[in-house]
Amino acid sequence: MTNIASPVSGTLVSKAPARRDIGIKRRYAAERRFQAYGMAAIAFGLIFLVILLSTVIRQGYTAFQQTAISLPIEFTEKTIDPGNKRATDPSVLIAANYGALLRDAIVKQLNINASSRPDVRDASAMLSKGAPIQLRDMVVADPSIIGKTINVTVLADANVDSANKGQIDLSVDEKNRKVNDKQVGWMNELKSSGALFKQFNTGIFVNGNSSRPEAAGLGVALIGSLYLMLIVLVLSLPIGVAASIYLEEFAPKNRLTDLIEVNINNLAAVPSIVYGLLGLSVFINFMGMPRSASLVGGLVLTLMTLPTIIIATRAALRAVPPSIRSAALGLGASKMQMVFHHVLPLAMPGILTGTIIGLAHALGETAPLLLIGMVAFVANAPATPLDPSTALPVQVYMWANEAERAFVERTSGAIIVLLLFLIVMNLGAILLRRRFERRW
């Protein structure tokens, strides 16, 4: 400690208190800087999260609405069944020219000269190419409508839908957009008469994949994801819990179990695409399972999810106080009874939380499913897990690679649906933990 003479009284004054005060001020300043850095990091993270979510929602919320056109369709027998052969040959109804019915209806609705081929072609292009299939299904289901005029609501073409939603800049030159001036005028005419309108897009939840954006939906992907999650849950939960109970409660502590624990922790950090390569080589090439099947995808995701569930389950078992075990054994319970009657029920909230988080992780995986062929174009819903299928994240990947402008909103809409599923699953994990959690 250094003493100096006071310039006023001449007494000795110690420098230590002054230095101690300076050190305290520096520590407080460093603490404030650290808090400021942490708050800045959180702020940056929240800003980018808001930007991401707002971009996805802004581009995707319109996918849940679809432009439709209501037309009075004349189901003329001359066009559908001119020779009245349907009684002996029902395939006549399937092979009829329903596109002609739509063309005549839109021409009549817009008062277009039927002899002007360019106008007729442009008017017909405003309707979805899937509209004739809709009319065919109506006639096949109820042939009695032949000869009648019925108001039918059909989907508009994807370009008309985009223009009606304001996604196409109509102020640019006509040559640089996919909707010409005549079609814009006809759109306004139909809109003013109430024949063109926007409705809730149920097709995005029930339709399968399609090359036509207005008819493309997530129905097949939703069913495929459901099959995947069921397979992962049925396989990974019992296997993961059983492995965790053995390793934590029954296995001897030796080099072998230490090696198993290290490998389980390492498997949890392995990139998911490695599991896809494993599934491709073992389940498809070696075992001969069908490509694009939900069963193969479920097995691959089960292998990927097992380490997460095992780690979470062991942590939940380890969190149960040793006094519970000692009390059960002291009252005469066997070790099996102690585990399954006392320890496992108390650890169940943590096990369920880990399982749900593992399932949510598996639901959002894309890379392993691409390698086993679930990227295939599938238009029909799978009836069993052995049928070709796809999944939500794979459907997002496929639509993102499409060139047409209308698939951009479909991609963002699919991302919104996927995010909602993930949010619900994570909220479920949080609620289960809070509902059943116990403080020791």
Short mmCIF file of C-alpha atoms in Angstrom, two decimals:
data_model
loop_
_atom_site.label_atom_id
_atom_site.label_comp_id
_atom_site.label_asym_id
_atom_site.label_seq_id
_atom_site.Cartn_x
_atom_site.Cartn_y
_atom_site.Cartn_z
CA MET A 1 0.00 0.00 0.00
CA THR A 2 1.43 3.40 -0.99
CA ASN A 3 0.97 6.49 1.20
CA ILE A 4 1.29 10.09 -0.05
CA ALA A 5 1.33 13.36 1.85
CA SER A 6 -1.76 15.55 1.67
CA PRO A 7 -0.90 18.94 0.06
CA VAL A 8 -3.12 20.71 2.62
CA SER A 9 -2.52 19.06 5.99
CA GLY A 10 0.67 17.19 5.28
CA THR A 11 -0.80 13.90 6.65
CA LEU A 12 -0.39 10.59 4.83
CA VAL A 13 -3.33 9.47 2.58
CA SER A 14 -3.62 5.89 1.24
CA LYS A 15 -4.13 5.25 -2.53
CA ALA A 16 -5.90 1.89 -1.91
CA PRO A 17 -9.50 3.19 -1.51
CA ALA A 18 -9.21 5.23 -4.70
CA ARG A 19 -7.88 2.26 -6.64
CA ARG A 20 -10.56 -0.01 -5.19
CA ASP A 21 -13.28 2.44 -6.29
CA ILE A 22 -11.83 2.56 -9.80
CA GLY A 23 -11.78 -1.25 -9.98
CA ILE A 24 -15.40 -1.49 -8.86
CA LYS A 25 -16.49 1.09 -11.43
CA ARG A 26 -14.67 -0.85 -14.16
CA ARG A 27 -16.38 -4.12 -13.16
CA TYR A 28 -19.78 -2.45 -13.13
CA ALA A 29 -19.07 -0.89 -16.53
CA ALA A 30 -17.99 -4.28 -17.91
CA GLU A 31 -21.17 -5.86 -16.54
CA ARG A 32 -23.31 -3.17 -18.16
CA ARG A 33 -21.51 -3.67 -21.49
CA PHE A 34 -22.07 -7.42 -21.29
CA GLN A 35 -25.79 -6.88 -20.60
CA ALA A 36 -25.95 -4.46 -23.51
CA TYR A 37 -24.29 -7.03 -25.81
CA GLY A 38 -26.76 -9.70 -24.71
CA MET A 39 -29.77 -7.44 -25.24
CA ALA A 40 -28.41 -6.41 -28.66
CA ALA A 41 -27.99 -10.07 -29.64
CA ILE A 42 -31.56 -10.87 -28.56
CA ALA A 43 -32.85 -7.79 -30.41
CA PHE A 44 -31.04 -8.79 -33.61
CA GLY A 45 -32.41 -12.32 -33.35
CA LEU A 46 -35.96 -11.08 -32.83
CA ILE A 47 -35.65 -8.61 -35.71
CA PHE A 48 -34.54 -11.31 -38.15
CA LEU A 49 -37.25 -13.67 -36.85
CA VAL A 50 -39.91 -11.00 -37.40
CA ILE A 51 -38.54 -10.31 -40.89
CA LEU A 52 -38.63 -14.01 -41.74
CA LEU A 53 -42.14 -14.62 -40.41
CA SER A 54 -43.56 -11.42 -41.91
CA THR A 55 -42.07 -12.29 -45.32
CA VAL A 56 -43.52 -15.80 -45.26
CA ILE A 57 -46.93 -14.63 -44.07
CA ARG A 58 -47.06 -11.73 -46.53
CA GLN A 59 -46.28 -14.00 -49.47
CA GLY A 60 -48.30 -16.99 -48.29
CA TYR A 61 -51.57 -15.84 -46.73
CA THR A 62 -53.10 -15.33 -50.20
CA ALA A 63 -52.64 -19.05 -50.88
CA PHE A 64 -55.62 -19.71 -48.61
CA GLN A 65 -57.86 -17.81 -51.06
CA GLN A 66 -58.55 -18.79 -54.65
CA THR A 67 -60.15 -16.90 -57.53
CA ALA A 68 -63.20 -18.67 -58.95
CA ILE A 69 -65.61 -17.95 -61.82
CA SER A 70 -69.29 -18.84 -61.74
CA LEU A 71 -70.68 -19.82 -65.17
CA PRO A 72 -74.06 -21.15 -66.37
CA ILE A 73 -73.03 -24.41 -68.04
CA GLU A 74 -75.34 -25.94 -70.63
CA PHE A 75 -74.83 -29.70 -70.39
CA THR A 76 -76.09 -30.27 -73.93
CA GLU A 77 -76.69 -33.84 -75.00
CA LYS A 78 -75.33 -32.96 -78.44
CA THR A 79 -71.88 -32.38 -76.97
CA ILE A 80 -71.85 -35.00 -74.22
CA ASP A 81 -73.71 -37.95 -75.74
CA PRO A 82 -74.82 -37.21 -79.31
CA GLY A 83 -75.68 -40.81 -80.14
CA ASN A 84 -77.38 -41.57 -76.79
CA LYS A 85 -74.95 -44.42 -76.19
CA ARG A 86 -74.38 -43.97 -72.45
CA ALA A 87 -76.85 -46.71 -71.55
CA THR A 88 -74.72 -49.31 -73.33
CA ASP A 89 -71.31 -47.62 -73.07
CA PRO A 90 -70.81 -45.51 -69.91
CA SER A 91 -67.32 -44.55 -71.09
CA VAL A 92 -68.98 -42.13 -73.52
CA LEU A 93 -69.60 -39.75 -70.62
CA ILE A 94 -65.92 -39.86 -69.64
CA ALA A 95 -64.66 -39.19 -73.17
CA ALA A 96 -66.99 -36.25 -73.91
CA ASN A 97 -65.58 -32.83 -74.83
CA TYR A 98 -66.30 -30.92 -71.63
CA GLY A 99 -63.85 -28.22 -72.64
CA ALA A 100 -66.32 -27.22 -75.36
CA LEU A 101 -69.02 -26.72 -72.72
CA LEU A 102 -66.77 -24.37 -70.79
CA ARG A 103 -65.70 -22.53 -73.91
CA ASP A 104 -69.32 -21.96 -74.98
CA ALA A 105 -70.24 -20.80 -71.46
CA ILE A 106 -67.44 -18.23 -71.10
CA VAL A 107 -68.02 -16.93 -74.64
CA LYS A 108 -71.70 -16.45 -73.91
CA GLN A 109 -71.01 -14.87 -70.51
CA LEU A 110 -68.65 -12.28 -72.02
CA ASN A 111 -70.68 -11.73 -75.22
CA ILE A 112 -67.71 -12.60 -77.40
CA ASN A 113 -68.00 -13.25 -81.12
CA ALA A 114 -67.67 -17.02 -81.36
CA SER A 115 -66.04 -16.72 -84.80
CA SER A 116 -63.10 -14.70 -83.37
CA ARG A 117 -60.65 -17.44 -82.54
CA PRO A 118 -58.11 -15.23 -80.68
CA ASP A 119 -60.83 -13.87 -78.38
CA VAL A 120 -62.27 -17.33 -77.77
CA ARG A 121 -58.79 -18.69 -77.03
CA ASP A 122 -57.98 -15.85 -74.59
CA ALA A 123 -61.34 -16.21 -72.86
CA SER A 124 -60.96 -19.98 -72.49
CA ALA A 125 -57.44 -19.48 -71.09
CA MET A 126 -58.95 -17.62 -68.13
CA LEU A 127 -60.35 -20.91 -66.82
CA SER A 128 -58.34 -23.59 -65.10
CA LYS A 129 -57.30 -26.54 -67.24
CA GLY A 130 -58.73 -28.76 -64.54
CA ALA A 131 -62.26 -27.37 -64.99
CA PRO A 132 -63.27 -29.94 -67.67
CA ILE A 133 -62.43 -32.72 -65.21
CA GLN A 134 -64.77 -31.10 -62.69
CA LEU A 135 -67.62 -31.13 -65.24
CA ARG A 136 -66.84 -34.73 -66.21
CA ASP A 137 -67.06 -35.86 -62.58
CA MET A 138 -70.38 -34.06 -62.19
CA VAL A 139 -71.89 -35.79 -65.22
CA VAL A 140 -70.53 -39.24 -64.32
CA ALA A 141 -71.89 -38.88 -60.77
CA ASP A 142 -75.32 -37.65 -61.95
CA PRO A 143 -76.13 -38.21 -65.66
CA SER A 144 -79.58 -36.67 -65.14
CA ILE A 145 -78.05 -33.18 -65.45
CA ILE A 146 -77.55 -33.77 -69.18
CA GLY A 147 -79.83 -31.37 -71.02
CA LYS A 148 -79.96 -28.89 -68.12
CA THR A 149 -78.25 -25.54 -67.50
CA ILE A 150 -76.56 -25.34 -64.10
CA ASN A 151 -74.49 -22.61 -62.49
CA VAL A 152 -71.07 -24.14 -61.83
CA THR A 153 -68.19 -22.50 -59.97
CA VAL A 154 -64.85 -23.38 -61.53
CA LEU A 155 -61.33 -22.27 -60.65
CA ALA A 156 -59.74 -19.47 -62.59
CA ASP A 157 -56.36 -19.93 -64.24
CA ALA A 158 -53.30 -19.30 -62.05
CA ASN A 159 -52.37 -16.15 -64.00
CA VAL A 160 -55.87 -14.72 -63.59
CA ASP A 161 -55.75 -15.62 -59.91
CA SER A 162 -52.41 -13.83 -59.49
CA ALA A 163 -53.70 -10.76 -61.33
CA ASN A 164 -56.87 -10.68 -59.23
CA LYS A 165 -54.76 -10.81 -56.06
CA GLY A 166 -52.57 -7.94 -57.21
CA GLN A 167 -49.47 -10.11 -57.65
CA ILE A 168 -49.05 -9.09 -61.31
CA ASP A 169 -48.21 -5.48 -62.14
CA LEU A 170 -50.85 -4.58 -64.71
CA SER A 171 -49.22 -1.19 -65.41
CA VAL A 172 -46.31 -2.76 -67.31
CA ASP A 173 -46.39 -3.34 -71.05
CA GLU A 174 -48.79 -6.05 -72.20
CA LYS A 175 -45.96 -8.03 -73.78
CA ASN A 176 -44.21 -8.40 -70.42
CA ARG A 177 -47.06 -10.00 -68.48
CA LYS A 178 -49.05 -13.20 -68.81
CA VAL A 179 -52.47 -11.52 -68.68
CA ASN A 180 -53.28 -9.33 -71.69
CA ASP A 181 -55.42 -6.21 -71.73
CA LYS A 182 -58.49 -8.02 -73.06
CA GLN A 183 -58.34 -10.51 -70.24
CA VAL A 184 -57.95 -7.70 -67.70
CA GLY A 185 -61.06 -6.04 -69.11
CA TRP A 186 -62.99 -9.30 -69.00
CA MET A 187 -61.84 -9.83 -65.40
CA ASN A 188 -63.22 -6.43 -64.41
CA GLU A 189 -66.47 -7.18 -66.24
CA LEU A 190 -66.89 -10.53 -64.49
CA LYS A 191 -65.96 -9.02 -61.16
CA SER A 192 -68.53 -6.22 -61.50
CA SER A 193 -71.25 -8.77 -62.29
CA GLY A 194 -70.24 -10.94 -59.34
CA ALA A 195 -69.22 -13.87 -61.53
CA LEU A 196 -65.52 -13.58 -60.57
CA PHE A 197 -64.74 -13.65 -56.87
CA LYS A 198 -62.32 -14.98 -54.27
CA GLN A 199 -63.26 -17.90 -52.03
CA PHE A 200 -61.56 -19.92 -49.31
CA ASN A 201 -59.12 -22.34 -50.90
CA THR A 202 -60.10 -25.73 -49.50
CA GLY A 203 -58.09 -27.36 -52.27
CA ILE A 204 -54.79 -26.51 -50.63
CA PHE A 205 -55.69 -28.93 -47.81
CA VAL A 206 -57.37 -31.73 -49.81
CA ASN A 207 -55.86 -31.74 -53.31
CA GLY A 208 -52.71 -33.61 -54.26
CA ASN A 209 -49.75 -32.25 -56.16
CA SER A 210 -50.42 -30.79 -59.59
CA SER A 211 -48.56 -29.06 -62.38
CA ARG A 212 -51.32 -26.43 -62.33
CA PRO A 213 -50.76 -24.03 -59.40
CA GLU A 214 -54.45 -23.29 -58.92
CA ALA A 215 -55.18 -27.00 -58.38
CA ALA A 216 -52.09 -27.93 -56.36
CA GLY A 217 -52.63 -28.85 -52.73
CA LEU A 218 -51.06 -30.39 -49.63
CA GLY A 219 -53.50 -33.29 -49.21
CA VAL A 220 -51.00 -36.02 -50.10
CA ALA A 221 -48.23 -34.35 -48.08
CA LEU A 222 -50.46 -34.06 -45.00
CA ILE A 223 -51.44 -37.74 -45.13
CA GLY A 224 -47.83 -38.74 -45.77
CA SER A 225 -46.62 -36.66 -42.82
CA LEU A 226 -49.31 -38.25 -40.63
CA TYR A 227 -48.12 -41.74 -41.59
CA LEU A 228 -44.52 -40.71 -40.92
CA MET A 229 -45.30 -39.36 -37.46
CA LEU A 230 -47.36 -42.43 -36.52
CA ILE A 231 -44.56 -44.78 -37.57
CA VAL A 232 -41.93 -42.72 -35.74
CA LEU A 233 -44.08 -42.55 -32.59
CA VAL A 234 -44.94 -46.27 -32.57
CA LEU A 235 -41.33 -47.34 -33.08
CA SER A 236 -39.16 -44.71 -31.41
CA LEU A 237 -41.08 -44.21 -28.15
CA PRO A 238 -41.08 -47.80 -26.83
CA ILE A 239 -37.60 -48.59 -28.16
CA GLY A 240 -36.14 -45.34 -26.87
CA VAL A 241 -37.76 -45.62 -23.44
CA ALA A 242 -36.77 -49.28 -23.07
CA ALA A 243 -33.16 -48.54 -24.04
CA SER A 244 -33.04 -45.59 -21.63
CA ILE A 245 -34.43 -47.61 -18.72
CA TYR A 246 -31.90 -50.38 -19.27
CA LEU A 247 -28.93 -48.03 -19.61
CA GLU A 248 -29.94 -45.88 -16.64
CA GLU A 249 -31.31 -48.43 -14.19
CA PHE A 250 -30.05 -51.92 -15.05
CA ALA A 251 -26.90 -51.81 -17.17
CA PRO A 252 -23.58 -52.22 -15.32
CA LYS A 253 -21.21 -49.29 -15.46
CA ASN A 254 -18.28 -50.53 -17.56
CA ARG A 255 -16.42 -49.64 -20.72
CA LEU A 256 -19.07 -51.17 -22.96
CA THR A 257 -21.91 -49.06 -21.56
CA ASP A 258 -19.65 -45.99 -21.63
CA LEU A 259 -18.97 -46.68 -25.31
CA ILE A 260 -22.71 -47.05 -25.98
CA GLU A 261 -23.46 -43.75 -24.24
CA VAL A 262 -20.76 -41.93 -26.21
CA ASN A 263 -22.09 -43.30 -29.49
CA ILE A 264 -25.68 -42.33 -28.62
CA ASN A 265 -24.56 -38.76 -27.95
CA ASN A 266 -22.59 -38.75 -31.21
CA LEU A 267 -25.55 -40.11 -33.20
CA ALA A 268 -27.69 -37.21 -31.98
CA ALA A 269 -25.27 -34.84 -33.73
CA VAL A 270 -24.96 -36.77 -37.02
CA PRO A 271 -26.31 -34.79 -40.04
CA SER A 272 -29.74 -36.00 -41.09
CA ILE A 273 -28.64 -36.67 -44.67
CA VAL A 274 -26.44 -39.51 -43.34
CA TYR A 275 -29.59 -41.26 -42.10
CA GLY A 276 -31.03 -40.83 -45.58
CA LEU A 277 -28.00 -42.58 -47.08
CA LEU A 278 -28.40 -45.34 -44.50
CA GLY A 279 -32.08 -45.79 -45.36
CA LEU A 280 -31.32 -45.82 -49.09
CA SER A 281 -28.63 -48.51 -48.77
CA VAL A 282 -30.32 -50.71 -46.13
CA PHE A 283 -34.09 -50.39 -46.47
CA ILE A 284 -34.35 -49.85 -50.24
CA ASN A 285 -31.27 -51.37 -51.90
CA PHE A 286 -30.68 -54.26 -49.47
CA MET A 287 -34.16 -55.06 -48.09
CA GLY A 288 -36.06 -54.12 -51.27
CA MET A 289 -38.66 -51.86 -49.67
CA PRO A 290 -40.62 -49.57 -52.05
CA ARG A 291 -39.23 -46.15 -52.83
CA SER A 292 -41.26 -43.07 -51.85
CA ALA A 293 -43.17 -45.09 -49.25
CA SER A 294 -44.07 -43.59 -45.88
CA LEU A 295 -42.89 -46.79 -44.19
CA VAL A 296 -39.31 -46.29 -45.35
CA GLY A 297 -39.43 -42.61 -44.43
CA GLY A 298 -40.78 -43.48 -40.99
CA LEU A 299 -38.00 -46.01 -40.40
CA VAL A 300 -35.33 -43.49 -41.41
CA LEU A 301 -36.80 -40.78 -39.19
CA THR A 302 -37.10 -43.30 -36.35
CA LEU A 303 -33.36 -43.95 -36.51
CA MET A 304 -32.76 -40.20 -36.51
CA THR A 305 -35.13 -39.53 -33.60
CA LEU A 306 -34.05 -42.39 -31.31
CA PRO A 307 -30.90 -40.70 -29.91
CA THR A 308 -32.91 -37.57 -29.02
CA ILE A 309 -35.58 -39.59 -27.20
CA ILE A 310 -32.99 -41.74 -25.39
CA ILE A 311 -31.07 -38.69 -24.17
CA ALA A 312 -34.25 -36.91 -23.03
CA THR A 313 -35.60 -40.03 -21.32
CA ARG A 314 -32.35 -40.69 -19.46
CA ALA A 315 -32.29 -37.09 -18.27
CA ALA A 316 -35.89 -37.43 -17.04
CA LEU A 317 -35.08 -40.68 -15.21
CA ARG A 318 -31.97 -39.16 -13.68
CA ALA A 319 -34.01 -36.20 -12.41
CA VAL A 320 -36.11 -38.46 -10.16
CA PRO A 321 -34.61 -38.22 -6.64
CA PRO A 322 -32.70 -41.31 -5.38
CA SER A 323 -34.88 -41.25 -2.26
CA ILE A 324 -37.83 -42.49 -4.38
CA ARG A 325 -35.81 -45.52 -5.40
CA SER A 326 -34.55 -46.16 -1.88
CA ALA A 327 -38.03 -45.86 -0.38
CA ALA A 328 -39.52 -48.29 -2.92
CA LEU A 329 -36.76 -50.84 -2.42
CA GLY A 330 -36.96 -50.40 1.36
CA LEU A 331 -40.67 -51.29 1.29
CA GLY A 332 -39.91 -54.56 -0.46
CA ALA A 333 -40.45 -53.68 -4.10
CA SER A 334 -38.30 -55.42 -6.68
CA LYS A 335 -36.08 -53.34 -8.92
CA MET A 336 -38.50 -53.86 -11.82
CA GLN A 337 -41.42 -52.71 -9.66
CA MET A 338 -39.42 -49.76 -8.41
CA VAL A 339 -38.70 -48.62 -11.98
CA PHE A 340 -42.12 -49.16 -13.56
CA HIS A 341 -44.35 -48.30 -10.58
CA HIS A 342 -42.50 -45.32 -9.17
CA VAL A 343 -39.61 -43.92 -11.24
CA LEU A 344 -41.13 -44.15 -14.73
CA PRO A 345 -44.47 -42.44 -13.86
CA LEU A 346 -42.59 -39.57 -12.23
CA ALA A 347 -40.29 -39.22 -15.25
CA MET A 348 -43.14 -39.40 -17.79
CA PRO A 349 -43.53 -35.60 -18.25
CA GLY A 350 -39.90 -35.28 -19.32
CA ILE A 351 -40.19 -38.35 -21.54
CA LEU A 352 -43.28 -36.96 -23.29
CA THR A 353 -41.62 -33.59 -23.75
CA GLY A 354 -38.53 -35.15 -25.30
CA THR A 355 -40.67 -37.36 -27.55
CA ILE A 356 -42.75 -34.45 -28.85
CA ILE A 357 -39.64 -32.37 -29.52
CA GLY A 358 -38.11 -35.33 -31.37
CA LEU A 359 -41.27 -35.74 -33.45
CA ALA A 360 -41.30 -32.02 -34.27
CA HIS A 361 -37.68 -32.31 -35.37
CA ALA A 362 -38.54 -35.28 -37.57
CA LEU A 363 -41.55 -33.50 -39.08
CA GLY A 364 -39.36 -30.69 -40.37
CA GLU A 365 -36.67 -32.90 -41.92
CA THR A 366 -36.23 -32.90 -45.69
CA ALA A 367 -32.78 -34.23 -46.62
CA PRO A 368 -33.26 -37.91 -45.60
CA LEU A 369 -36.66 -38.05 -47.32
CA LEU A 370 -35.19 -36.73 -50.58
CA LEU A 371 -32.66 -39.58 -50.69
CA ILE A 372 -35.29 -42.31 -50.29
CA GLY A 373 -37.42 -40.96 -53.15
CA MET A 374 -40.22 -39.13 -51.35
CA VAL A 375 -39.61 -36.21 -53.71
CA ALA A 376 -41.63 -38.03 -56.40
CA PHE A 377 -44.66 -36.37 -58.00
CA VAL A 378 -47.64 -37.95 -56.22
CA ALA A 379 -51.14 -36.80 -57.16
CA ASN A 380 -53.26 -39.44 -55.35
CA ALA A 381 -53.50 -39.80 -51.58
CA PRO A 382 -51.76 -42.91 -50.19
CA ALA A 383 -54.10 -45.54 -48.79
CA THR A 384 -51.41 -47.36 -46.78
CA PRO A 385 -47.86 -46.55 -45.59
CA LEU A 386 -46.57 -48.73 -48.46
CA ASP A 387 -48.04 -46.46 -51.16
CA PRO A 388 -45.99 -43.65 -52.77
CA SER A 389 -46.26 -40.46 -50.78
CA THR A 390 -44.51 -37.23 -49.88
CA ALA A 391 -44.28 -35.02 -46.79
CA LEU A 392 -44.80 -31.37 -45.92
CA PRO A 393 -41.15 -30.23 -45.97
CA VAL A 394 -40.54 -32.14 -49.22
CA GLN A 395 -43.62 -30.50 -50.77
CA VAL A 396 -42.20 -27.10 -49.83
CA TYR A 397 -38.93 -28.07 -51.51
CA MET A 398 -40.71 -29.23 -54.69
CA TRP A 399 -42.88 -26.12 -55.02
CA ALA A 400 -39.88 -23.86 -54.38
CA ASN A 401 -38.22 -25.35 -57.49
CA GLU A 402 -41.20 -24.62 -59.75
CA ALA A 403 -40.77 -21.85 -62.31
CA GLU A 404 -44.31 -20.46 -62.31
CA ARG A 405 -44.98 -17.32 -60.29
CA ALA A 406 -48.13 -18.74 -58.66
CA PHE A 407 -46.11 -21.47 -56.91
CA VAL A 408 -44.35 -18.81 -54.83
CA GLU A 409 -47.47 -18.18 -52.77
CA ARG A 410 -48.16 -21.92 -52.62
CA THR A 411 -44.65 -22.45 -51.21
CA SER A 412 -45.12 -19.79 -48.54
CA GLY A 413 -48.58 -21.14 -47.73
CA ALA A 414 -47.12 -24.63 -47.21
CA ILE A 415 -44.43 -23.14 -44.95
CA ILE A 416 -47.16 -21.48 -42.86
CA VAL A 417 -48.96 -24.82 -42.47
CA LEU A 418 -45.71 -26.56 -41.51
CA LEU A 419 -44.84 -23.82 -38.99
CA LEU A 420 -48.30 -24.11 -37.43
CA PHE A 421 -47.80 -27.86 -36.93
CA LEU A 422 -44.39 -27.28 -35.36
CA ILE A 423 -45.72 -24.52 -33.10
CA VAL A 424 -48.61 -26.72 -31.93
CA MET A 425 -46.28 -29.63 -31.18
CA ASN A 426 -43.80 -27.47 -29.25
CA LEU A 427 -46.63 -25.78 -27.33
CA GLY A 428 -47.93 -29.22 -26.48
CA ALA A 429 -44.53 -30.17 -25.09
CA ILE A 430 -44.41 -27.00 -22.98
CA LEU A 431 -47.95 -27.48 -21.64
CA LEU A 432 -47.31 -31.14 -20.77
CA ARG A 433 -44.16 -30.23 -18.89
CA ARG A 434 -45.91 -27.47 -16.94
CA ARG A 435 -48.95 -29.63 -16.28
CA PHE A 436 -47.11 -32.67 -14.90
CA GLU A 437 -43.81 -31.18 -13.77
CA ARG A 438 -42.89 -31.73 -10.15
CA ARG A 439 -40.46 -29.72 -8.02
CA TRP A 440 -38.14 -31.82 -5.93
#
